[in-house]
Amino acid sequence: MAVGIVLVSHSAAVARGAAELAREMAGDVVLEPAGGLDEPGEPLGTDAVRVAEAIGRADSGDGVLVLMDLGSAVLSAETALDLVDGIDVALCDAPFVEGAVAGAVAAQAGEPLAAVAAEARRGLAAKTAHLGGDEPADEATPDDDDRRSWRRVELDVTNRLGLHGRPAARIVRTAARFDAEVRVADLDNGNGPVSARSLASVMALGVVRGHRIEVSAAGPGAAEVLEALGALAATGFGDEAEPEPAPPPVRTPAAVPDGVTFRGLAAAPGSALGPVRHLRLTDVPDPDGSPGTRDEEAQRLRTAVGDVGRELAAARDDAAATLGAEAADILEMQALLLDDAALLDAAVARVGEGEPAGRAWRGAVAGVVTAYAGVDDDYQRARVDDIEDVGRRVVAALAGVPVRRTVSGPGVVVAEVLGPADTAALDRSLVRGILTASGAPTGHAAILARALGVPAVVGAGEAVLRLDEAQPVLLDGDTGAVYVQPDRTVRREYERRQAAAGAAHDAALLTATEPAVTSDGVRITVEANVGSLADASDAARQGADGVGLLRTEFLFLGRDEPPTEDEQVEAYTAVAVRLGGGVVTVRTLDVGADKPAPYLRQAREDNPFLGVRGLRLGLARPDVLSTQLRAVLRVAADHPVRVMFPMVSSLDELDEASALLDRARAEVGTGVHLPVGVMVEVPAVGLLAEAFAERVDFLSVGTNDLTQYVLAADRGNAGVAALGDACHPAVLALVRRTALAARDRDRPVAVCGELAGDPTVTSLLVGLGVTELSVVPTAVPLVKQAVRATSYADATRLAEQALRRRTAAEVRRDVSEPQRAMTR
């Protein structure tokens, strides 16, 4: 509860404007405008009854401050006091607009009624000082007050796409955790300041890469929130490195090959051939057919917004379970738009002016869309699709019609644009490809299409909407080419490519559930890397022997608090059940300052890849790690699971983690044996493999990170990416050393990086002594087939030869010859 504020003015527009300004500055505070006469058109004047009703609405038990503009407004406010009973009301002689802002900030901070009134009266202090007037006696100067109340920090925006939806949402979520008012301004384009609790306002600032923002905070949590936002900024506001979007194609006749009817933007890789299936949106009747009173319309709007918010939250949870954390983040961003007080308040204000709920909501959304259209950044302008999608869903909810997009059968889905929730809800058994008239490769629908594994071309122009239903179309998600009624030559070439790839995979799939055994009798376990429940299901279908790497980050990211022990038990159990008895290797939380979870409050790091991440973070936050270990122990009582610690660099760290595991076992009260392993990512572990093999039950080589650490080549840096080849003899030497240490102590050793999923190097890894290969689910059948096509003796000779080479290129040449022989 807090002090409420009533603004009495002769003009309804002035009262609403002052309330809007104060609310923007203060955030969540009760402000009730009471302007104009309660007559059609709200003519100028004041109404004591209207003022009394506003006082009643503003009261939450802590009192109400009433501010008035002039003349009869004061008389109406005094008369209203006789019409209310049992409410502590203070009529204040503060300046109307400045007093509203200052009083609202004090009310939001939880100050009592008398203090709120005093702050309102000081509202003119800053203006008086600026213009050289006399300052009020016995009060702090504005400068002193400013230094005492506000803290400021300037932050660089370094992520490539600036403050688009998800980074802006992370700012909003972070600011909301602290007892402080927080504002953000762009120091380069002059936009702002805006409330950091308003997603739409932060996004509409137009902050792009290279800009510098000023974040200011006031309140008890000011220092802490600035520290947290500084740490967030150091990680690029949570953005992972993303590939540069494909440039728009050159639209000249010479650049369009024969048979290409349209050329759009490549959005998701792969090709698709099938009949056109237009995505039909359920017709939505006019939601304003029988509007009610203003209060009824405002309540109807709030109810519709709440209903859509719950739908999007459910879609977000489904996406987290089936598509992973990035997809869930996208849908959460849409849900946060609905939580944006600025958007809803703008719509409710329009209702207060006499507009029905549907028209008011569309007008408020149009205002946000207009702001986005003026942003000088293609990626951020692409967020317009997300905002318009939210707008449509609320209008449908107002009309009582569920938003459903349907297709008539399997084929290539064609639409003007797809919202994130629409894309996530697509039936993958029907959708062969996606073709849209508008949109961008950086749009959230395109990102989700890639997560779904559906080829997509976007931005192909409105002409695609005029394609006939069931008309044959072929799209190439790698180039953006779209062929309508492709001729026989084009069809045959695409069909040949698809058939060859499909036949190879299908042939391998026929025997995928069988063990992978070399021709001379050595069994190799082929498992799957899993990052969601959908991945686990796919792994089982592809014949995986188990899960060699369960990335548990899908449970921890995209939320404001860590998952509970019970949540984790449920998720790990679900994965184990899907694998039907195969061993599930649970990697403990592996995040760092480059991929932050807001509740971990990680400090800024200049080089997060060498900072507090993996097991280091787990030991720094034993509460989070211990909860995860208890969950794994509980699952181990009923299912074959093992636990693996990431980013280990010393035996001391392993000892600390083992002690936490022993404590967790005592807390759970179980004597179940839980196999423990470490990831070999840091070269120190490979060099001390013998010592580690004595202390753990298994070892797993993460070739992705090991390669970049051994070769000092950041895999996300295009300038040095060519150096980071895991087939480099130095990397292979550490794999071999690890495998020998494991063999001497009868321990299994796995490779779980991308190298393991390349069938051309399967024989090499087997020859190095690797006993387990953990790969993406779709690679399981082909890797198993590659194991069966080699002999352990030949593989050993190949490995010995590779270790004598000087470059990765030489190793690649060595492995290509046996692979060609296998496939002839």
PDB file of C-alpha atoms in Angstrom, residues 150 180 347 399 412 558 609 750 823:
ATOM      1  CA  TRP A 150      20.058   9.832  -7.325  1.00  0.00           C
ATOM      2  CA  ALA A 180      14.575   1.717  -6.469  1.00  0.00           C
ATOM      3  CA  ALA A 347      -4.979   2.213 -23.562  1.00  0.00           C
ATOM      4  CA  ALA A 399     -14.040 -10.355 -28.978  1.00  0.00           C
ATOM      5  CA  VAL A 412       4.805 -24.998 -47.279  1.00  0.00           C
ATOM      6  CA  GLY A 558      14.953 -16.944 -18.963  1.00  0.00           C
ATOM      7  CA  PHE A 609      35.253 -17.212 -20.850  1.00  0.00           C
ATOM      8  CA  ALA A 750      33.708 -39.572 -23.848  1.00  0.00           C
ATOM      9  CA  THR A 823      31.069 -44.991 -48.338  1.00  0.00           C
TER      10      THR A 823
END
